[in-house]
CSV table of C-alpha atoms and ligand atoms in Angstrom, one decimal:
chain,number,residue,atom,x,y,z
A,5,MET,CA,0.0,0.0,0.0
A,6,LEU,CA,1.3,3.5,-0.9
A,7,ASP,CA,-0.1,6.5,0.9
A,8,ARG,CA,-0.5,10.0,-0.7
A,9,TYR,CA,3.1,10.8,0.0
A,10,ASN,CA,4.4,7.7,-1.7
A,11,ARG,CA,5.3,6.0,1.6
A,12,LYS,CA,5.0,2.2,1.5
A,13,ILE,CA,2.8,1.2,4.4
A,14,ASN,CA,3.4,-2.4,5.4
A,15,TYR,CA,3.4,-2.3,9.2
A,16,LEU,CA,0.4,-2.5,11.5
A,17,ARG,CA,0.8,-2.0,15.3
A,18,ILE,CA,-2.1,-3.5,17.3
A,19,SER,CA,-2.9,-2.4,20.8
A,20,VAL,CA,-4.5,-5.5,22.4
A,21,THR,CA,-5.4,-3.9,25.7
A,22,ASP,CA,-5.3,-0.5,27.4
A,23,ARG,CA,-4.6,-2.2,30.7
A,24,CYS,CA,-1.1,-2.4,32.3
A,25,ASN,CA,0.4,-3.9,35.4
A,26,LEU,CA,2.9,-1.0,35.6
A,27,ARG,CA,2.4,2.8,35.8
A,28,CYS,CA,5.3,4.4,34.0
A,29,HIS,CA,5.1,8.0,34.8
A,30,TYR,CA,5.5,9.2,31.2
A,31,CYS,CA,2.8,6.8,30.0
A,32,MET,CA,0.0,6.3,32.5
A,33,PRO,CA,-1.5,8.2,35.3
A,34,GLU,CA,-1.0,6.6,38.7
A,35,ASN,CA,-4.7,6.4,39.7
A,36,ASP,CA,-7.8,5.9,37.7
A,37,PRO,CA,-6.4,5.9,34.2
A,38,CYS,CA,-9.6,6.2,32.1
A,39,LEU,CA,-9.9,2.7,30.8
A,40,LEU,CA,-12.1,1.3,28.1
A,41,ARG,CA,-15.1,-0.8,28.9
A,42,HIS,CA,-14.4,-4.5,28.5
A,43,GLU,CA,-17.2,-4.8,25.9
A,44,ASP,CA,-15.6,-2.2,23.7
A,45,ILE,CA,-12.3,-4.2,23.5
A,46,LEU,CA,-11.8,-6.1,20.2
A,47,SER,CA,-12.3,-9.9,20.4
A,48,PHE,CA,-9.6,-12.2,19.2
A,49,GLU,CA,-11.7,-13.1,16.2
A,50,GLU,CA,-12.0,-9.4,15.3
A,51,ILE,CA,-8.2,-8.8,15.7
A,52,GLN,CA,-7.5,-11.9,13.5
A,53,GLN,CA,-9.9,-10.6,10.8
A,54,VAL,CA,-8.2,-7.2,10.9
A,55,VAL,CA,-4.8,-8.9,10.4
A,56,ALA,CA,-6.2,-11.0,7.5
A,57,VAL,CA,-7.7,-7.9,5.7
A,58,ALA,CA,-4.5,-5.9,6.4
A,59,VAL,CA,-2.3,-8.7,4.9
A,60,SER,CA,-4.6,-8.8,1.8
A,61,LEU,CA,-4.0,-5.0,1.4
A,62,GLY,CA,-0.2,-5.3,1.7
A,63,ILE,CA,0.7,-5.3,5.4
A,64,ASP,CA,3.4,-7.9,6.2
A,65,LYS,CA,4.5,-6.9,9.6
A,66,VAL,CA,2.4,-6.9,12.8
A,67,ARG,CA,3.4,-5.8,16.3
A,68,LEU,CA,1.3,-6.4,19.3
A,69,THR,CA,1.5,-3.8,22.0
A,70,GLY,CA,-0.7,-2.1,24.6
A,71,GLY,CA,-1.0,-1.3,27.5
A,72,GLU,CA,0.8,-4.4,28.4
A,73,PRO,CA,0.0,-7.2,25.9
A,74,LEU,CA,0.9,-9.9,28.4
A,75,VAL,CA,-2.0,-8.9,30.7
A,76,ARG,CA,-4.5,-9.6,28.0
A,77,LYS,CA,-6.1,-12.9,29.0
A,78,ASP,CA,-5.1,-15.9,26.7
A,79,ILE,CA,-2.6,-13.7,24.8
A,80,VAL,CA,-0.8,-16.9,23.6
A,81,ASP,CA,-4.0,-18.0,21.8
A,82,LEU,CA,-4.3,-14.6,20.1
A,83,VAL,CA,-0.7,-14.9,18.9
A,84,SER,CA,-1.3,-18.3,17.4
A,85,MET,CA,-4.5,-17.0,15.7
A,86,ILE,CA,-2.6,-14.2,14.2
A,87,ALA,CA,0.4,-16.3,13.2
A,88,GLU,CA,-1.9,-18.5,11.2
A,89,VAL,CA,-2.9,-15.7,8.9
A,90,PRO,CA,-1.3,-16.7,5.5
A,91,GLY,CA,1.1,-14.1,4.1
A,92,LEU,CA,2.1,-12.5,7.4
A,93,GLN,CA,5.9,-12.3,7.4
A,94,ASP,CA,6.8,-10.8,10.7
A,95,LEU,CA,5.0,-11.0,14.1
A,96,ALA,CA,6.5,-9.1,17.0
A,97,MET,CA,5.5,-7.8,20.4
A,98,THR,CA,6.5,-4.9,22.6
A,99,THR,CA,6.3,-5.7,26.4
A,100,ASN,CA,7.5,-4.5,29.7
A,101,ALA,CA,8.6,-8.1,30.2
A,102,THR,CA,7.5,-8.4,33.9
A,103,LEU,CA,5.4,-11.4,33.0
A,104,LEU,CA,7.6,-12.7,30.2
A,105,GLU,CA,9.5,-15.3,32.1
A,106,ARG,CA,6.6,-17.7,31.9
A,107,PHE,CA,5.2,-16.5,28.6
A,108,ALA,CA,8.3,-16.4,26.4
A,109,MET,CA,8.4,-20.1,25.4
A,110,PRO,CA,4.6,-20.5,24.8
A,111,LEU,CA,4.6,-17.3,22.8
A,112,ALA,CA,7.5,-18.5,20.6
A,113,ARG,CA,5.8,-21.8,20.1
A,114,ALA,CA,2.6,-20.0,19.1
A,115,GLY,CA,4.5,-18.2,16.4
A,116,LEU,CA,5.8,-14.9,17.9
A,117,GLN,CA,9.1,-14.2,16.2
A,118,ARG,CA,10.6,-11.2,17.9
A,119,ILE,CA,10.2,-9.1,21.0
A,120,ASN,CA,11.0,-5.6,22.1
A,121,ILE,CA,11.4,-5.0,25.8
A,122,SER,CA,11.1,-1.6,27.6
A,123,LEU,CA,13.9,-0.9,30.0
A,124,ASP,CA,14.9,2.7,30.9
A,125,THR,CA,17.5,2.0,33.6
A,126,VAL,CA,19.2,-1.1,35.1
A,127,ASP,CA,19.0,0.4,38.6
A,128,PRO,CA,16.3,-1.5,40.6
A,129,VAL,CA,15.4,1.6,42.7
A,130,LYS,CA,15.1,3.9,39.7
A,131,PHE,CA,13.2,1.2,37.8
A,132,ARG,CA,10.7,1.1,40.7
A,133,GLU,CA,10.4,4.9,40.6
A,134,ILE,CA,9.9,5.2,36.9
A,135,THR,CA,7.4,2.3,36.7
A,136,ARG,CA,5.8,3.2,40.1
A,137,GLY,CA,6.4,-0.1,41.7
A,138,GLY,CA,7.9,-2.5,39.1
A,139,ASP,CA,10.4,-5.2,40.0
A,140,ILE,CA,13.4,-5.1,37.6
A,141,GLN,CA,14.4,-8.7,38.5
A,142,GLN,CA,11.2,-9.9,36.7
A,143,VAL,CA,12.4,-8.0,33.6
A,144,PHE,CA,15.8,-9.5,33.7
A,145,ALA,CA,14.2,-13.0,34.1
A,146,GLY,CA,11.9,-12.2,31.2
A,147,ILE,CA,14.9,-11.2,29.0
A,148,ARG,CA,16.7,-14.4,29.8
A,149,SER,CA,13.6,-16.4,29.0
A,150,ALA,CA,13.1,-14.6,25.7
A,151,LYS,CA,16.6,-15.4,24.6
A,152,LYS,CA,16.2,-19.0,25.7
A,153,ALA,CA,13.0,-19.2,23.7
A,154,GLY,CA,14.7,-18.0,20.6
A,155,LEU,CA,12.8,-14.7,20.3
A,156,GLU,CA,15.7,-13.2,18.4
A,157,PRO,CA,16.6,-10.5,18.2
A,158,VAL,CA,15.6,-9.2,21.6
A,159,LYS,CA,15.5,-5.4,21.3
A,160,VAL,CA,15.4,-3.0,24.2
A,161,ASN,CA,13.4,0.2,24.1
A,162,CYS,CA,14.9,2.8,26.4
A,163,VAL,CA,13.0,6.0,26.9
A,164,ILE,CA,15.4,8.8,27.5
A,165,GLN,CA,14.3,10.8,30.5
A,166,GLY,CA,15.0,14.4,31.1
A,167,GLY,CA,13.9,17.4,33.0
A,168,PRO,CA,14.4,18.6,36.6
A,169,GLY,CA,13.6,16.0,39.3
A,170,GLU,CA,13.7,13.1,36.9
A,171,VAL,CA,16.2,10.3,36.8
A,172,ASP,CA,19.7,10.9,35.6
A,173,MET,CA,19.2,10.5,31.9
A,174,GLU,CA,22.7,10.0,30.7
A,175,ALA,CA,23.7,7.6,33.4
A,176,ASP,CA,20.6,5.5,32.9
A,177,ALA,CA,20.9,5.4,29.1
A,178,LEU,CA,24.6,4.5,29.4
A,179,SER,CA,23.8,1.8,32.0
A,180,VAL,CA,21.2,0.3,29.7
A,181,ALA,CA,23.6,0.4,26.7
A,182,GLY,CA,26.2,-1.4,28.8
A,183,TYR,CA,23.7,-4.1,29.9
A,184,CYS,CA,22.6,-4.6,26.3
A,185,ARG,CA,26.1,-5.0,25.1
A,186,GLU,CA,27.0,-7.5,27.8
A,187,ASN,CA,23.8,-9.5,27.0
A,188,GLY,CA,23.8,-9.4,23.2
A,189,LEU,CA,20.7,-7.2,23.0
A,190,GLN,CA,20.0,-4.4,20.5
A,191,VAL,CA,19.0,-1.1,22.1
A,192,ARG,CA,17.0,1.8,20.8
A,193,PHE,CA,16.8,5.1,22.6
A,194,ILE,CA,13.4,6.8,22.4
A,195,PRO,CA,13.1,10.5,23.3
A,196,LYS,CA,10.3,11.0,25.7
A,197,MET,CA,7.3,12.2,23.7
A,198,ASP,CA,4.2,14.1,24.5
A,199,LEU,CA,1.1,13.3,22.4
A,200,HIS,CA,-0.8,16.3,23.6
A,201,THR,CA,1.8,18.9,22.8
A,202,GLY,CA,3.1,17.2,19.7
A,203,GLN,CA,6.6,16.8,21.1
A,204,PHE,CA,8.3,13.8,19.4
A,205,GLY,CA,11.6,12.9,18.0
A,206,ILE,CA,13.6,10.3,16.1
A,207,VAL,CA,14.2,7.0,17.7
A,208,TYR,CA,18.0,6.4,17.9
A,209,GLY,CA,18.8,2.9,16.6
A,210,GLY,CA,15.2,2.4,15.4
A,211,THR,CA,12.8,3.6,12.7
A,212,GLY,CA,10.1,5.5,14.7
A,213,GLY,CA,9.6,9.2,14.9
A,214,ASP,CA,10.8,10.1,11.3
A,215,CYS,CA,7.6,11.0,9.4
A,216,LYS,CA,9.3,10.7,6.0
A,217,GLN,CA,10.1,7.1,6.7
A,218,CYS,CA,6.9,6.1,8.4
A,219,ASN,CA,5.5,2.8,7.2
A,220,ARG,CA,2.7,2.3,9.9
A,221,LEU,CA,-0.9,2.2,10.7
A,222,ARG,CA,-2.2,1.6,14.2
A,223,LEU,CA,-5.2,-0.2,15.6
A,224,THR,CA,-6.4,0.7,19.1
A,225,SER,CA,-7.8,-2.0,21.4
A,226,ASP,CA,-11.4,-0.7,20.8
A,227,GLY,CA,-11.0,-0.9,17.0
A,228,LYS,CA,-10.0,2.5,15.8
A,229,MET,CA,-7.7,2.5,12.8
A,230,LYS,CA,-5.2,5.4,13.3
A,231,PRO,CA,-3.0,6.7,10.5
A,232,CYS,CA,-0.6,8.4,12.8
A,233,LEU,CA,0.4,8.4,16.5
A,234,PHE,CA,0.4,12.2,16.5
A,235,SER,CA,-3.1,12.7,15.1
A,236,ASP,CA,-6.6,12.6,16.3
A,237,LEU,CA,-7.8,10.9,13.1
A,238,ALA,CA,-9.3,7.5,13.7
A,239,PHE,CA,-11.5,5.2,11.7
A,240,ASP,CA,-13.8,2.8,13.5
A,241,ILE,CA,-13.5,-0.7,12.0
A,242,ARG,CA,-16.8,-1.8,13.6
A,243,SER,CA,-18.9,0.9,12.0
A,244,LEU,CA,-17.0,1.3,8.7
A,245,GLY,CA,-15.9,-2.2,8.2
A,246,ILE,CA,-12.2,-3.3,8.4
A,247,GLN,CA,-11.2,-2.7,4.8
A,248,LYS,CA,-12.9,0.7,4.5
A,249,ALA,CA,-11.5,1.9,7.8
A,250,MET,CA,-8.0,0.8,6.7
A,251,GLU,CA,-8.3,2.4,3.3
A,252,MET,CA,-9.6,5.7,4.9
A,253,ALA,CA,-6.7,5.7,7.4
A,254,LEU,CA,-4.2,5.2,4.5
A,255,GLU,CA,-5.8,8.0,2.5
A,256,ALA,CA,-5.8,10.3,5.5
A,257,LYS,CA,-2.3,9.6,6.7
A,258,PRO,CA,-0.8,13.0,7.3
A,259,GLU,CA,2.6,14.0,5.9
A,260,LYS,CA,3.7,14.8,9.4
A,261,GLY,CA,2.5,14.2,12.9
A,262,THR,CA,1.0,17.1,14.8
A,263,VAL,CA,-0.9,16.4,18.1
A,264,ASN,CA,-3.1,13.7,19.5
A,265,LEU,CA,-5.5,15.0,22.1
A,266,SER,CA,-7.7,11.9,22.0
A,267,ASN,CA,-5.2,9.3,23.2
A,268,CYS,CA,-2.6,8.5,25.7
A,269,PHE,CA,0.4,6.2,25.2
A,270,HIS,CA,-1.2,3.4,27.1
A,271,ASN,CA,-4.3,3.3,24.9
A,272,ILE,CA,-2.6,3.8,21.6
A,273,GLY,CA,0.4,1.6,22.1
A,274,GLY,CA,3.5,3.8,21.7
B,10,SAM,N1,3.7,-2.1,28.0
B,10,SAM,C1,4.5,-2.3,26.9
B,10,SAM,C2,5.9,-1.7,27.1
B,10,SAM,O1,6.0,-0.9,28.0
B,10,SAM,O2,6.8,-2.1,26.3
B,10,SAM,C3,4.0,-1.9,25.5
B,10,SAM,C4,3.2,-0.6,25.5
B,10,SAM,S1,4.2,0.8,25.7
B,10,SAM,C5,3.0,2.1,25.5
B,10,SAM,C6,5.1,0.9,24.2
B,10,SAM,C7,6.3,1.7,24.2
B,10,SAM,O3,5.9,3.1,24.3
B,10,SAM,C8,7.3,1.4,25.3
B,10,SAM,O4,8.5,1.1,24.8
B,10,SAM,C9,7.3,2.7,26.1
B,10,SAM,O5,8.5,3.0,26.6
B,10,SAM,C10,6.9,3.7,25.0
B,10,SAM,N2,6.3,5.0,25.6
B,10,SAM,C11,5.3,5.1,26.5
B,10,SAM,N3,5.1,6.4,26.8
B,10,SAM,C12,6.1,7.1,26.1
B,10,SAM,C13,6.4,8.5,26.0
B,10,SAM,N4,5.7,9.4,26.6
B,10,SAM,N5,7.4,8.8,25.1
B,10,SAM,C14,8.1,7.9,24.4
B,10,SAM,N6,7.8,6.6,24.5
B,10,SAM,C15,6.8,6.2,25.3
B,11,SF4,FE1,2.7,0.1,31.0
B,11,SF4,FE2,4.2,0.0,28.9
B,11,SF4,FE3,3.0,2.3,29.6
B,11,SF4,FE4,4.9,1.4,31.1
B,11,SF4,S1,5.1,2.1,29.0
B,11,SF4,S2,2.8,2.1,31.8
B,11,SF4,S3,4.7,-0.7,30.9
B,11,SF4,S4,2.0,0.4,28.9
């Protein structure tokens, strides 16, 4: 699929839940994040149909994200349903890895190929602060388990912090880079973004954040097809039909991101 600016769109990121077991301060409010009603969340069958239609239109790469994808009940079953879609080349997931130790092997067997893990520091105390309560040992165990399960390459997403009162950005980024080197992991540094003010930047070591190179569409967990992370445009697959919603999102894909006042990272998927 080519969009109006001649960008080849072959990548769909699917948010499978807006729930999360962590509360990273740059992503989710501590209390009462405004969460979707369970009945509005797409079923596995709906998600599988979206992937089938997407592949028929030219998508060959799918990433599952969230919220935290591993808190979605029976996520392994969803992975196998998606992996069955003929023509899909690449199936990946982005996770905080706190639950990955037990899920890595079943996910790999179900057809997950690759995994990205979010890790902003290797300091257990700072990790607990950033995530408001997370246990970094679970993440390390998850990473070991992902490697053992053959989910290669394991990539690490490190959001670069900044600003007064926040953790020491440089030291943390360096510590994560060192940890990744020692453990054979690829690392990408993501500048902290703000959907509501339109502040975003290029991902170092990755492909995100560069509008000229953008190859993605996004699906929210309640079935809105979004042409851009930094846009309020959204096309409802339930009312429009999957193919129509996807075609409209492609047609409406802006040349550049601006702002997104309707979503937060935890409900659009980062
Ligand atoms: N829970 C999973 C995780 O943390 O990997 C998947 C969802 S999370 C929303 C996806 C990615 O978005 C993570 O790598 C996270 O670091 C990133 N993210 C969240 N809020 C962000 C922000 N304000 N700026 C930049 N990246 C952000
Ligand atoms: Fe949860 Fe991921 Fe957002 Fe952190 S970045 S609160 S782990 S969804």
